Amino acid sequence: MEYKFSEIEPKWQAYWRENKTYKVDVDNSKPKFYVLDMFPYPSGAGLHVGHPLGYIASDIYSRYKRLSGFNVLHPMGYDAYGLPAEQYAIQTGQHPAITTEKNITRYREQLDKIGFSYDWDREVRTCEPNYYKWTQWAFTQMFKHYFNNKTQKAESIESLIAIFEKSGNSNIDAATSHESIFTALEWDSFSEKEKQEILLNYRIAFLSETNVNWCSELGTVLANDEVKDGVSVRGGYPVTQKKMKQWSLRVSAYAQRLLDGLDTIDWTDSLKEVQRNWIGRSEGASVNFSIKGHSDIIEVFTTRPDTLYGATFMVIAPEHELVEKITTADNKIKIEEYITWVKGRTERERMADVNKVTGRFTGAYGINPLNGNELPIYIADYVLMGYGTGAIMAVPAHDSRDFKFAREFKLPIIQVVTRAGEEITDPSTWEESFDSKEGKMINSGIINNLDVKEAITTIIKYIEEKGFGYGKINYRLRDAIFSRQRYWGEPFPVYFKNGLPEILDDSKLPLELPEVDKYLPTEDGQPPLGRAKNWETADGYPFELSTMPGFAGSSAYYLRYMDPNNNDALVSKEANNYWQDVDLYIGGTEHATGHLIYSRFWNKFLFDLGYVCKDEPFKKLINQGMIQGRSNFVYRIKNTNTFVSYGLRNEYETTEIHVDVNIVHNDILDLNAFKSWLPEYVNAEFILEDGKYKCGHAVEKMSKSMYNVVNPDVIIEQYGADTLRFYEMFLGPLEDSKPWDTSGIEGVHRFLKKLWRLYFDNNGELMISTEKPTDAEQKVIHKTIKKIKEDIEKFSFNTSVSAFMICVNELTDLKCNKKEVLENLTIILSPFAPHISEELWCALGQTTSVTDAVFPEYNEAYLIENTKKYPIQFNGKMRFTLDLSANATKEEIQEAVFAHETTQKWLDGNEPKKIIIVPGKIVNIVV
RNA sequence: GCGGGUGUGGCGGAAUUGGUAGACGCGCUAGACUUAGGAUCUAGUGCCGCAAGGCGUGGGGGUUCGAGUCCCUUCUCCCGCACCA
């Protein structure tokens, strides 16, 4: 029998399916291990070879852990809500549920062919009512809780009401958008509606009027992580700022815990750094500036309160609430013009113009609380409403943006920090401001001569004493806007009564997504759900028309996998206590600021409520690298249908054209396939070199338009899934980006065939010997067992593959067919190539699945080397090697080296200056 | 601008604590078998050189008996964040 992967693979896949080989349950007799892949959004294009890279890696690890005695939870599901299906629905009228279902079926077929060890009984789909019931449930819980800053955790709204009733809100330190202070008596006097409006500002899921990223092309608002470079991540459409009433999640309340949690988890430093930047903690002070002739004050956040004396003007964001109030009559028109201009610009335009200085004077003056100086107040769009308080004190001497602004508007510049040894010059002669993180204060009243660090603490203490400010920590992390004006998402379990939102009772969940006649907004601009009939409660109260965003369904899916069919809870206590958290999470780096922040937040919230036992959901996380495409090109001579081979292209004027990589082998074009590829090439002619058409190549993103997409199905058909799995791992380190080049796959395929021939002779007859293995054979296999174990544990799968190749090459050279050796080899190979391993395991006479075997221990005794091939260097250059006993002493080594004729040649009659002998390592002779 | 990463043959990539640079594979060259080869097997393959030998891990400098690995400096490309006060 030869290696017939096309028969072996479906056979074992059927076996696994029928025997539920990968089904797992809570089993307290075994330690648990949870390996999770970021579940895919099932797109219409299907999987390409880049997608399974992480899945294969996690599958190898899962199988390895299982062989090592763990009860491994390794589930898969689908992130099934999303814009592409809905956009397609708008174009075709086809219900997104239908296209989604179709795409899922296709994904499943492709995944099944690769031979993953998923427990498919645990599959989840975010768009299914029995799943999104728990997404809605979590939302209702967030509605029912507020965040207590003192205890740093979520607590019930009831407990908050109790405090309000007892002592008002002056003693409460909660994450809230409510500002005014009220007493218990006042609280009591508020109407029910007033009370509810106040409470809404405390809830973790809350409704509020905020500036949002509005994408008119998609007809919806977007969260910050869904906008990149001023355009929508999905589709690349322009985004503008707009004030809208929206549901938000108070993620910012968890900023500090999200930051602190990073120190407790095993993620890469770069990913942690991305999250730290996104959370954006900065320490500084909040300082109140009064406004000349007004009772209002402007609150400013600054990280450099030490430079207060250097403030020469103030800038507030054009959207700042005080703009209208403080603008003087003679400046009104100019200010309004400016605000209109700012509003009309897209985010992208604004970002492209960051170097242009624009702004307008309001006519008002702020008062520097330290020295009473009057500071003209400007509005400018370099100050963002979304950060801090939307107002700054400008210190042009030490901030480049303030400096530019000061120059543009001819405002004074006062230096307040000097660097060591610096000569003081007139700031009006400066070319630019300078950063002043270190230095001594000047022109700074009470903090003169202090170091910057000391000045900061001194001034904070001072302003706190004087009562015009306090030390403050600010975060860049914003609350997550949670409404989408779209159809294909989870409905909110919310209805409106007298204009106030009320939450559906748990017993009414899930609130199922209704049917609509079209997937477009209504004529009067309501979201698509505005088209649904009877979209109201039994009592006739209207339901919320927005749906939840993409990240809603993915925020707790890892918990649902633990107990996917539970109708009474997201996850049972028992299941959660057993599976606890994800031990290994593998997925793409693109989720660094979205999913991985939101799900951590979501998990911490559920942790506060006692529904889950772990504060952090993902213990270890690995980002697999991107598989890039390797494109091929042909060169058409201009205005002809003649194509010239790569090496000759410079002799003609040519156009470089992408050609389908699937009709190119080792950069040689299949001419007939090319002619039938596209109608326009039927009559193509070629200028060849060496009788062949050579193509050019380049590494690019894998995409349809570059014709470099490789489908795993095609690879599996030609080489089998085991070859695909091996080759994906062989390409390079898991975390690196690397190009896919199908050419190299022959190597690993040959390896599998060579492996097969260790078990079967040329006539396909099994030729296993039960004789005792020789020491040499044992050495080969035990060396490999050790290497594979070490490699898997450090996720170095590419080097495992070469170790297997070396092992098979060596066993082939030894003509080894000993059962004991081959059994061990089969087991350690099975995480990588499960199908062939099952087949060989069976051929070895085993009657159970290789997945139930035990990963072998290596025996040190076989690994001991008796001799060492010593490299002999002269002046640090290796000249020859010498086989010596591994336990030879320094003296013995030296004697042997100097007895060697080559040594005499390199000494060339000279006395060695120095002889370095490192036993077991190397000999170096300095001449 | 800030932060992170990367750089090794024609290509993907290997190299414990500093200790034989280029493992393994692709490709390429030659040969064997074959009606045939995008099959299989054998040998070779970093660069220059007939050879002896020399040169080689982005560039320059340093530490060391010895540097891909450590230190300084510089460049390239990639990624993330970005008027964040």
mmCIF file with all atom_site columns, N, CA and C in Angstrom, chain A residues 39 152 167 195 203 227 306 312 384 391 420 431 434 448 455 494 521 553 562 571 659 704 815 835 877 885 895 914:
data_model
loop_
_atom_site.group_PDB
_atom_site.id
_atom_site.type_symbol
_atom_site.label_atom_id
_atom_site.label_alt_id
_atom_site.label_comp_id
_atom_site.label_asym_id
_atom_site.label_entity_id
_atom_site.label_seq_id
_atom_site.pdbx_PDB_ins_code
_atom_site.Cartn_x
_atom_site.Cartn_y
_atom_site.Cartn_z
_atom_site.occupancy
_atom_site.B_iso_or_equiv
_atom_site.pdbx_formal_charge
_atom_site.auth_seq_id
_atom_site.auth_comp_id
_atom_site.auth_asym_id
_atom_site.auth_atom_id
_atom_site.pdbx_PDB_model_num
ATOM 1  N N  . PHE A 1 39  ? -12.836 33.032 16.833  1.00 0.00 ? 39  PHE A N  1
ATOM 2  C CA . PHE A 1 39  ? -13.764 32.471 15.857  1.00 0.00 ? 39  PHE A CA 1
ATOM 3  C C  . PHE A 1 39  ? -13.905 33.391 14.647  1.00 0.00 ? 39  PHE A C  1
ATOM 4  N N  . GLN A 1 152 ? -13.819 49.923 43.093  1.00 0.00 ? 152 GLN A N  1
ATOM 5  C CA . GLN A 1 152 ? -13.335 49.529 41.770  1.00 0.00 ? 152 GLN A CA 1
ATOM 6  C C  . GLN A 1 152 ? -14.083 48.311 41.229  1.00 0.00 ? 152 GLN A C  1
ATOM 7  N N  . SER A 1 167 ? -28.150 59.557 51.644  1.00 0.00 ? 167 SER A N  1
ATOM 8  C CA . SER A 1 167 ? -27.246 60.708 51.741  1.00 0.00 ? 167 SER A CA 1
ATOM 9  C C  . SER A 1 167 ? -27.004 61.438 50.414  1.00 0.00 ? 167 SER A C  1
ATOM 10 N N  . LYS A 1 195 ? -35.611 60.929 38.569  1.00 0.00 ? 195 LYS A N  1
ATOM 11 C CA . LYS A 1 195 ? -34.769 59.906 39.189  1.00 0.00 ? 195 LYS A CA 1
ATOM 12 C C  . LYS A 1 195 ? -34.192 58.967 38.137  1.00 0.00 ? 195 LYS A C  1
ATOM 13 N N  . ARG A 1 203 ? -25.595 54.142 35.089  1.00 0.00 ? 203 ARG A N  1
ATOM 14 C CA . ARG A 1 203 ? -25.599 52.745 34.652  1.00 0.00 ? 203 ARG A CA 1
ATOM 15 C C  . ARG A 1 203 ? -24.377 52.431 33.793  1.00 0.00 ? 203 ARG A C  1
ATOM 16 N N  . VAL A 1 227 ? -12.971 52.787 13.449  1.00 0.00 ? 227 VAL A N  1
ATOM 17 C CA . VAL A 1 227 ? -12.563 53.884 12.575  1.00 0.00 ? 227 VAL A CA 1
ATOM 18 C C  . VAL A 1 227 ? -11.045 53.916 12.552  1.00 0.00 ? 227 VAL A C  1
ATOM 19 N N  . ASP A 1 306 ? 3.363   71.957 36.400  1.00 0.00 ? 306 ASP A N  1
ATOM 20 C CA . ASP A 1 306 ? 4.551   72.755 36.720  1.00 0.00 ? 306 ASP A CA 1
ATOM 21 C C  . ASP A 1 306 ? 4.733   73.900 35.732  1.00 0.00 ? 306 ASP A C  1
ATOM 22 N N  . THR A 1 312 ? 0.117   81.161 28.349  1.00 0.00 ? 312 THR A N  1
ATOM 23 C CA . THR A 1 312 ? -0.102  82.526 27.849  1.00 0.00 ? 312 THR A CA 1
ATOM 24 C C  . THR A 1 312 ? -1.443  82.679 27.146  1.00 0.00 ? 312 THR A C  1
ATOM 25 N N  . LEU A 1 384 ? -9.286  68.533 21.277  1.00 0.00 ? 384 LEU A N  1
ATOM 26 C CA . LEU A 1 384 ? -10.349 67.566 21.002  1.00 0.00 ? 384 LEU A CA 1
ATOM 27 C C  . LEU A 1 384 ? -11.315 67.490 22.170  1.00 0.00 ? 384 LEU A C  1
ATOM 28 N N  . ALA A 1 391 ? -10.520 71.266 26.927  1.00 0.00 ? 391 ALA A N  1
ATOM 29 C CA . ALA A 1 391 ? -9.977  72.617 27.123  1.00 0.00 ? 391 ALA A CA 1
ATOM 30 C C  . ALA A 1 391 ? -8.544  72.498 27.610  1.00 0.00 ? 391 ALA A C  1
ATOM 31 N N  . ALA A 1 420 ? 19.837  71.791 31.794  1.00 0.00 ? 420 ALA A N  1
ATOM 32 C CA . ALA A 1 420 ? 21.136  71.974 32.442  1.00 0.00 ? 420 ALA A CA 1
ATOM 33 C C  . ALA A 1 420 ? 22.125  72.601 31.461  1.00 0.00 ? 420 ALA A C  1
ATOM 34 N N  . GLU A 1 431 ? 13.060  78.797 17.068  1.00 0.00 ? 431 GLU A N  1
ATOM 35 C CA . GLU A 1 431 ? 12.522  78.150 15.872  1.00 0.00 ? 431 GLU A CA 1
ATOM 36 C C  . GLU A 1 431 ? 11.392  77.209 16.260  1.00 0.00 ? 431 GLU A C  1
ATOM 37 N N  . PHE A 1 434 ? 10.634  73.516 23.070  1.00 0.00 ? 434 PHE A N  1
ATOM 38 C CA . PHE A 1 434 ? 11.385  72.308 23.416  1.00 0.00 ? 434 PHE A CA 1
ATOM 39 C C  . PHE A 1 434 ? 10.714  71.548 24.543  1.00 0.00 ? 434 PHE A C  1
ATOM 40 N N  . ASN A 1 448 ? 10.046  78.312 41.456  1.00 0.00 ? 448 ASN A N  1
ATOM 41 C CA . ASN A 1 448 ? 11.325  78.656 40.832  1.00 0.00 ? 448 ASN A CA 1
ATOM 42 C C  . ASN A 1 448 ? 12.465  77.809 41.388  1.00 0.00 ? 448 ASN A C  1
ATOM 43 N N  . ALA A 1 455 ? 8.725   70.114 41.095  1.00 0.00 ? 455 ALA A N  1
ATOM 44 C CA . ALA A 1 455 ? 7.815   71.228 40.819  1.00 0.00 ? 455 ALA A CA 1
ATOM 45 C C  . ALA A 1 455 ? 6.386   70.707 40.641  1.00 0.00 ? 455 ALA A C  1
ATOM 46 N N  . VAL A 1 494 ? -34.697 46.343 25.186  1.00 0.00 ? 494 VAL A N  1
ATOM 47 C CA . VAL A 1 494 ? -35.060 47.639 25.757  1.00 0.00 ? 494 VAL A CA 1
ATOM 48 C C  . VAL A 1 494 ? -36.335 48.153 25.086  1.00 0.00 ? 494 VAL A C  1
ATOM 49 N N  . PRO A 1 521 ? -32.763 51.983 6.033   1.00 0.00 ? 521 PRO A N  1
ATOM 50 C CA . PRO A 1 521 ? -33.456 52.883 6.971   1.00 0.00 ? 521 PRO A CA 1
ATOM 51 C C  . PRO A 1 521 ? -34.861 53.209 6.452   1.00 0.00 ? 521 PRO A C  1
ATOM 52 N N  . GLY A 1 553 ? -21.372 40.192 20.356  1.00 0.00 ? 553 GLY A N  1
ATOM 53 C CA . GLY A 1 553 ? -21.468 38.732 20.360  1.00 0.00 ? 553 GLY A CA 1
ATOM 54 C C  . GLY A 1 553 ? -20.164 38.026 20.646  1.00 0.00 ? 553 GLY A C  1
ATOM 55 N N  . MET A 1 562 ? -18.072 26.920 27.285  1.00 0.00 ? 562 MET A N  1
ATOM 56 C CA . MET A 1 562 ? -17.915 26.042 28.451  1.00 0.00 ? 562 MET A CA 1
ATOM 57 C C  . MET A 1 562 ? -19.209 25.285 28.737  1.00 0.00 ? 562 MET A C  1
ATOM 58 N N  . VAL A 1 571 ? -23.295 30.492 31.603  1.00 0.00 ? 571 VAL A N  1
ATOM 59 C CA . VAL A 1 571 ? -22.449 29.336 31.874  1.00 0.00 ? 571 VAL A CA 1
ATOM 60 C C  . VAL A 1 571 ? -22.741 28.900 33.311  1.00 0.00 ? 571 VAL A C  1
ATOM 61 N N  . VAL A 1 659 ? -0.898  37.481 -12.712 1.00 0.00 ? 659 VAL A N  1
ATOM 62 C CA . VAL A 1 659 ? -1.412  36.250 -13.303 1.00 0.00 ? 659 VAL A CA 1
ATOM 63 C C  . VAL A 1 659 ? -1.761  35.308 -12.149 1.00 0.00 ? 659 VAL A C  1
ATOM 64 N N  . LYS A 1 704 ? -7.991  38.605 -3.864  1.00 0.00 ? 704 LYS A N  1
ATOM 65 C CA . LYS A 1 704 ? -8.551  38.236 -5.163  1.00 0.00 ? 704 LYS A CA 1
ATOM 66 C C  . LYS A 1 704 ? -7.969  39.064 -6.306  1.00 0.00 ? 704 LYS A C  1
ATOM 67 N N  . LYS A 1 815 ? 17.660  2.142  8.286   1.00 0.00 ? 815 LYS A N  1
ATOM 68 C CA . LYS A 1 815 ? 16.697  1.112  7.858   1.00 0.00 ? 815 LYS A CA 1
ATOM 69 C C  . LYS A 1 815 ? 15.912  0.586  9.054   1.00 0.00 ? 815 LYS A C  1
ATOM 70 N N  . HIS A 1 835 ? -4.148  12.439 10.504  1.00 0.00 ? 835 HIS A N  1
ATOM 71 C CA . HIS A 1 835 ? -4.745  11.385 9.680   1.00 0.00 ? 835 HIS A CA 1
ATOM 72 C C  . HIS A 1 835 ? -3.759  10.250 9.428   1.00 0.00 ? 835 HIS A C  1
ATOM 73 N N  . LYS A 1 877 ? 39.147  31.126 13.944  1.00 0.00 ? 877 LYS A N  1
ATOM 74 C CA . LYS A 1 877 ? 38.593  30.597 12.697  1.00 0.00 ? 877 LYS A CA 1
ATOM 75 C C  . LYS A 1 877 ? 38.656  29.074 12.704  1.00 0.00 ? 877 LYS A C  1
ATOM 76 N N  . SER A 1 885 ? 36.875  11.737 22.771  1.00 0.00 ? 885 SER A N  1
ATOM 77 C CA . SER A 1 885 ? 35.980  11.220 23.795  1.00 0.00 ? 885 SER A CA 1
ATOM 78 C C  . SER A 1 885 ? 35.279  12.391 24.495  1.00 0.00 ? 885 SER A C  1
ATOM 79 N N  . GLU A 1 895 ? 46.638  17.475 24.071  1.00 0.00 ? 895 GLU A N  1
ATOM 80 C CA . GLU A 1 895 ? 47.584  16.497 23.538  1.00 0.00 ? 895 GLU A CA 1
ATOM 81 C C  . GLU A 1 895 ? 47.137  15.995 22.167  1.00 0.00 ? 895 GLU A C  1
ATOM 82 N N  . LYS A 1 914 ? 48.348  31.431 23.002  1.00 0.00 ? 914 LYS A N  1
ATOM 83 C CA . LYS A 1 914 ? 47.329  31.136 23.993  1.00 0.00 ? 914 LYS A CA 1
ATOM 84 C C  . LYS A 1 914 ? 46.528  29.949 23.478  1.00 0.00 ? 914 LYS A C  1
#
